[in-house]
XYZ file of C-alpha atoms in Angstrom:
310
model
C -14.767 5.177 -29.212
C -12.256 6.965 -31.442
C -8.781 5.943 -30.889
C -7.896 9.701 -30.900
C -9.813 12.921 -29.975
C -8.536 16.190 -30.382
C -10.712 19.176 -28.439
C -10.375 23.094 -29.069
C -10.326 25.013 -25.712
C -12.534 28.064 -25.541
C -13.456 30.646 -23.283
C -17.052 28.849 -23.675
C -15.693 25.620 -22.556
C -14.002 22.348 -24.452
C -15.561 21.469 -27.598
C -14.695 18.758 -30.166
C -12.565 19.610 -32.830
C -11.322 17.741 -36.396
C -8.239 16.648 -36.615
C -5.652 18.640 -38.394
C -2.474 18.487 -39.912
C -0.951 21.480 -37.786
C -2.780 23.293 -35.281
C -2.891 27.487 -34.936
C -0.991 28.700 -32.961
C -3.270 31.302 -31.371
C -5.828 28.737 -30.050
C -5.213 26.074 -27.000
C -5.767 22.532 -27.809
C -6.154 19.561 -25.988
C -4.832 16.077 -27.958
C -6.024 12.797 -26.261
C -4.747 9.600 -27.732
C -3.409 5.619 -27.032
C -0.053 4.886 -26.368
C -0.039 3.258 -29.820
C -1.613 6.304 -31.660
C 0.794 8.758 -29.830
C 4.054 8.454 -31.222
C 2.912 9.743 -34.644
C 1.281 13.069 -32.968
C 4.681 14.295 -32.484
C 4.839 17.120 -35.167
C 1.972 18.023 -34.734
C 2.089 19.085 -31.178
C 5.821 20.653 -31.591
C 7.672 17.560 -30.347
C 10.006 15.568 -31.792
C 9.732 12.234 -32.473
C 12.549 10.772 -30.679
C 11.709 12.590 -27.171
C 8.315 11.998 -27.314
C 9.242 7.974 -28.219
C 11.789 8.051 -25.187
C 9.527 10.050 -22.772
C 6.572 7.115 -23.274
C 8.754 4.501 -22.687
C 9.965 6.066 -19.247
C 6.319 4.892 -16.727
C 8.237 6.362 -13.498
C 6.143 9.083 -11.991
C 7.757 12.090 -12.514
C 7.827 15.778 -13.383
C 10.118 17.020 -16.027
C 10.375 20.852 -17.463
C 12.133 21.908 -20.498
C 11.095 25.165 -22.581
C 8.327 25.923 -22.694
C 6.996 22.301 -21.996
C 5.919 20.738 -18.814
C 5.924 17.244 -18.787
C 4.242 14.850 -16.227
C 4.059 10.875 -15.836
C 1.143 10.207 -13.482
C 0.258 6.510 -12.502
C -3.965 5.538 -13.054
C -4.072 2.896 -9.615
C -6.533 1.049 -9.135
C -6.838 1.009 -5.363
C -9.344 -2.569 -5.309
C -6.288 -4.307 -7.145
C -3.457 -2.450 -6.147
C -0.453 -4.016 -8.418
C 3.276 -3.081 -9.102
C 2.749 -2.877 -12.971
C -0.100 0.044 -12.934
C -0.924 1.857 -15.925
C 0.563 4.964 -16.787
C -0.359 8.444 -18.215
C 1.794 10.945 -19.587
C 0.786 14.805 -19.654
C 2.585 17.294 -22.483
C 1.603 21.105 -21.004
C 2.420 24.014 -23.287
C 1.794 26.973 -23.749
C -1.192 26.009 -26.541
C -1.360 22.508 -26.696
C -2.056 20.263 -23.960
C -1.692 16.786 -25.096
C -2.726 13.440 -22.624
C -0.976 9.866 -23.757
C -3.193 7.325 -21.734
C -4.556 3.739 -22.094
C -8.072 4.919 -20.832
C -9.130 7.457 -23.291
C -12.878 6.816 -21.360
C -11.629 8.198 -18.227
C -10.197 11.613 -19.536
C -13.044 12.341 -22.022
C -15.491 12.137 -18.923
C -13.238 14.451 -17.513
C -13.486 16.823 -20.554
C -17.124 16.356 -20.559
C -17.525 17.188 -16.838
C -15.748 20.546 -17.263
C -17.701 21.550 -20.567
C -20.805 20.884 -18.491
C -20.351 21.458 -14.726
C -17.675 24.007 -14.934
C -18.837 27.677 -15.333
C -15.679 29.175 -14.938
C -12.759 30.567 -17.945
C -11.060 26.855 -18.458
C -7.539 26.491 -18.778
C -4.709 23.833 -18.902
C -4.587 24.564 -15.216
C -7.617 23.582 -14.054
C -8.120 20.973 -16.489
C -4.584 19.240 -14.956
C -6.590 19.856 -11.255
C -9.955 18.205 -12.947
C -7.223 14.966 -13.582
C -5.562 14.806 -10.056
C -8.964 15.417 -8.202
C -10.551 12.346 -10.480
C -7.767 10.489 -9.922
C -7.755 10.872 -5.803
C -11.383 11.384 -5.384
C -12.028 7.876 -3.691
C -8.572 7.505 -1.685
C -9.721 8.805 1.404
C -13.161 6.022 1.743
C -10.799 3.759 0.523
C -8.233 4.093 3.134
C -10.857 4.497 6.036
C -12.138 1.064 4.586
C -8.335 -0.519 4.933
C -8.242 1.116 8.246
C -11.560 -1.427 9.280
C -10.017 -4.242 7.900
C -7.053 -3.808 10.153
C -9.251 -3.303 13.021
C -11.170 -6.534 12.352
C -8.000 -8.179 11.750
C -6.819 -7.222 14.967
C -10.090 -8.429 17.242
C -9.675 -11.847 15.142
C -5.840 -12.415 16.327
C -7.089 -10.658 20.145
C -10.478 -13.287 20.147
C -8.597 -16.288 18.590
C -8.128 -18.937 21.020
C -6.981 -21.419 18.646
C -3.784 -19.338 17.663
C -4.559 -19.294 13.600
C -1.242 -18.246 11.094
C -1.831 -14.408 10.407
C 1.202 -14.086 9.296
C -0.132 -13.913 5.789
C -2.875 -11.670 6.334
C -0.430 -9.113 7.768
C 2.473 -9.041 5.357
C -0.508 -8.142 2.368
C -1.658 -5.301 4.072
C 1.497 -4.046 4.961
C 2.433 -4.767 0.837
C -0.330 -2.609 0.085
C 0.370 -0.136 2.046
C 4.143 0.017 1.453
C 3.023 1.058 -2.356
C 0.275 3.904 -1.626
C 3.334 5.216 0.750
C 5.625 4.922 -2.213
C 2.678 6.024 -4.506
C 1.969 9.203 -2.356
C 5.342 10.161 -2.239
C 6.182 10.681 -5.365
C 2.729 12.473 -6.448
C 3.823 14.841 -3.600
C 6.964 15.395 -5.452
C 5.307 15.970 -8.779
C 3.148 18.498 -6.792
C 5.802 20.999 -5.367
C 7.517 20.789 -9.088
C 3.801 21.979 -10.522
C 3.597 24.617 -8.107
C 6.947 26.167 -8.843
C 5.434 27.006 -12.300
C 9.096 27.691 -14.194
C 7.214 28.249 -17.189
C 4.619 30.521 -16.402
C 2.012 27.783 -17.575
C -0.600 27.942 -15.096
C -2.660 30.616 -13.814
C -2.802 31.806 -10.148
C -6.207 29.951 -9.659
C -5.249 26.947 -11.136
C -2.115 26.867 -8.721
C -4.673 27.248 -5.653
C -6.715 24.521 -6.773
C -3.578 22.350 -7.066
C -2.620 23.530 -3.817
C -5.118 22.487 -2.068
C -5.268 18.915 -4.097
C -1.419 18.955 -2.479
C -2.327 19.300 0.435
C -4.934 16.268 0.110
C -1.651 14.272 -1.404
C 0.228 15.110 1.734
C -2.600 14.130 4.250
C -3.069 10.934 2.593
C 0.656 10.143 2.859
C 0.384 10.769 6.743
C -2.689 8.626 6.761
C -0.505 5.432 5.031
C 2.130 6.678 7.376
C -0.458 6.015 10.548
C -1.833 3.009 9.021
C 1.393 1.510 8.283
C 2.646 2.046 11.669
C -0.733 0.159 13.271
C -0.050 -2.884 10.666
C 3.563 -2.581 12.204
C 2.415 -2.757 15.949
C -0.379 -5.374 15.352
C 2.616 -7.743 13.676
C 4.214 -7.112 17.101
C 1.550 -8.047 19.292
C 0.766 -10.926 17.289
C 4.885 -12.011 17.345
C 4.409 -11.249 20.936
C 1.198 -13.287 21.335
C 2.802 -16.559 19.472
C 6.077 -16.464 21.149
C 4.452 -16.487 24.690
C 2.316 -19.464 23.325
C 5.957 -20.928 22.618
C 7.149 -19.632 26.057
C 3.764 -21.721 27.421
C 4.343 -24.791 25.614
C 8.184 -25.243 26.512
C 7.189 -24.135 29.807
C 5.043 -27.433 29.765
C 7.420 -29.908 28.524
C 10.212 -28.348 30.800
C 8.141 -29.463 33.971
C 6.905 -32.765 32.732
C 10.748 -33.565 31.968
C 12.025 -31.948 35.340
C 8.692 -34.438 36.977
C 9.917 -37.402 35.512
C 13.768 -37.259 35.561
C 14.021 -38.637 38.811
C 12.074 -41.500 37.486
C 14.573 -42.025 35.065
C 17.152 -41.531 37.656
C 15.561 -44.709 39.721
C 14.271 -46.565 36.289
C 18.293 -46.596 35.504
C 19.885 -47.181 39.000
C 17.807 -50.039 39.256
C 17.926 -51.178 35.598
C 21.813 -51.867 36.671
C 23.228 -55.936 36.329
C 24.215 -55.316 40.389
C 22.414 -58.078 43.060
C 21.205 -55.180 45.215
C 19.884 -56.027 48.487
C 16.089 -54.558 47.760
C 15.678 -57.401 45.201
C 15.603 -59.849 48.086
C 13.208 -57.882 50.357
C 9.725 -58.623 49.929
C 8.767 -54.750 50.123
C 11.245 -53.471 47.872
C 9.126 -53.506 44.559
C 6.020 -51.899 46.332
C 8.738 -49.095 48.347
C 10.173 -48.243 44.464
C 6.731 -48.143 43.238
C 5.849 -45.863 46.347
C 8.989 -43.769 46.221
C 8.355 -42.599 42.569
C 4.147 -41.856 43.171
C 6.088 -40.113 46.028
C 8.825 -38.132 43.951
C 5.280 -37.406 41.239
C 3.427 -35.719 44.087
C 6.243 -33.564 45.606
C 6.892 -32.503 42.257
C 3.833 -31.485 41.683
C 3.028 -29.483 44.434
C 6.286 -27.536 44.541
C 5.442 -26.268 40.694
C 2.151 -25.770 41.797
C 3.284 -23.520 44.594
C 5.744 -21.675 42.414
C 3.061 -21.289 39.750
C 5.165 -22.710 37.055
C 1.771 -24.166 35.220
């Protein structure tokens, strides 16, 4: 594939065009190009060189608007990997020129294929920025009922498991992943209300709709991270819960076995004392020791029995 497309926008759809030096002013184009290719398409799409240099080297999502130019940073996840360092795409909106800096030229010239084809409508910068978004979110919502399942199984493994397994580990990833769709989410709702305000008059009243309702998708999804989130959260507390009464059980355990056999001790050391008592010279007073500790075992015993301390 070309390292660089360039498309004229038509009432009749998006077709291919050559590339130019300069491009007429009374036709829309669309400009599609690498991250390496971009920085020498300045001029030719009425930007300078330095801004559009700085601009690229700025991957926060964002919105920005400056005269006549609308320019968005939108982040390409990949929801099965779901990494910190995501690829980035940058979107340059004017009024004639619409020009996309990405890594997967693929992806967008599907896009542009998909409207040329599919979409019967009058195209415009508008609805080609909705065709973008929608690709972009189209498989969120499977993919967050899938996470959702996970968490359920996940929580009948640490409910059914009697032999108390770490899911420590399994808990703070999901949480991880979830932390960056929230953080994701939010800022793509941010970019949204700055679209919709439309300062410079660059989109039509349809197109805003569309986007409206693709914000509105944006915002559900956030709530869904929000729920999901918030389930992760309580499941990490029933499984603290679950260990530390495990903990409680355990100590519980070793408190009575050391209560049982302290008065043991007690007798083991009075009689492990260098005194001449007077049981030494009775012929019963090894088998009364022997009986008075089975004796201080059994009434042990039973008492913690009755008080149903294990």
């Amino acid at each position: 594939m070309d390292c660089e497309m360039l498309y004229l926008m038509e009432k009749s759809g998006i077709h291919r065009a050559e590339e130019k030096t300069a491009l007429e002013p009374d036709k829309k184009y669309i400009g599609v190009y690498t991250y390496e290719e971009a920085s020498g398409q300045g001029d030719k799409f009425g930007l300078h060189a330095g801004f559009l240099n700085r601009t690229l080297s700025n991957d926060s999502i964002r919105f920005e608007s400056y005269d006549h130019l609308d320019m968005l940073c939108i982040a390409v996840v990949d929801l099965a990997v779901m990494k910190l360092d995501v690829p980035t795409m940058h979107l340059f909106i004017q009024e004639n020129a619409f020009l996309i800096v990405c890594e997967d030229m693929a992806f967008v010239s599907r896009i542009l294929e998909q409207i040329s084809v599919y979409d019967k409508l009058e195209v415009s910068f508008g609805r080609l920025l909705f065709y973008l978004f929608d690709k972009l979110l189209e498989d969120d919502n499977s993919y967050l009922d899938k996470f959702e399942e996970k968490i359920m199984v996940l929580e009948k493994k640490i409910i059914n498991d009697k032999r108390n397994k770490n899911y420590v580990n399994n808990i703070i990833g999901y949480r991880k992943k979830l932390v960056l769709l929230k953080r994701y989410y939010e800022q793509v709702n941010v970019v949204f209300k700055y679209i919709d305000l439309n300062e410079n008059k660059l989109f039509d009243h349809q197109s805003l709709k569309l986007l409206r309702i693709l914000s509105g998708k944006v915002d559900r999804l956030y709530n869904n991270v929000l729920s999901l989130i918030e389930y992760v959260t309580q499941i990490r507390e029933a499984y603290q819960a679950e260990v530390d009464i495990n903990l409680n059980t355990t100590m519980k355990l070793f408190t009575v076995i050391t209560t049982i056999f302290f008065p043991l001790s007690l007798i083991a050391g009075w009689y492990g004392m260098n005194f001449n008592m007077p049981e030494y010279q009775s012929l019963y007073g090894y088998p009364m020791v022997i009986i008075l500790s089975a004796g201080v075992i059994i009434a042990s015993v039973i008492y913690f029995k009755r008080n149903h301390w294990f």
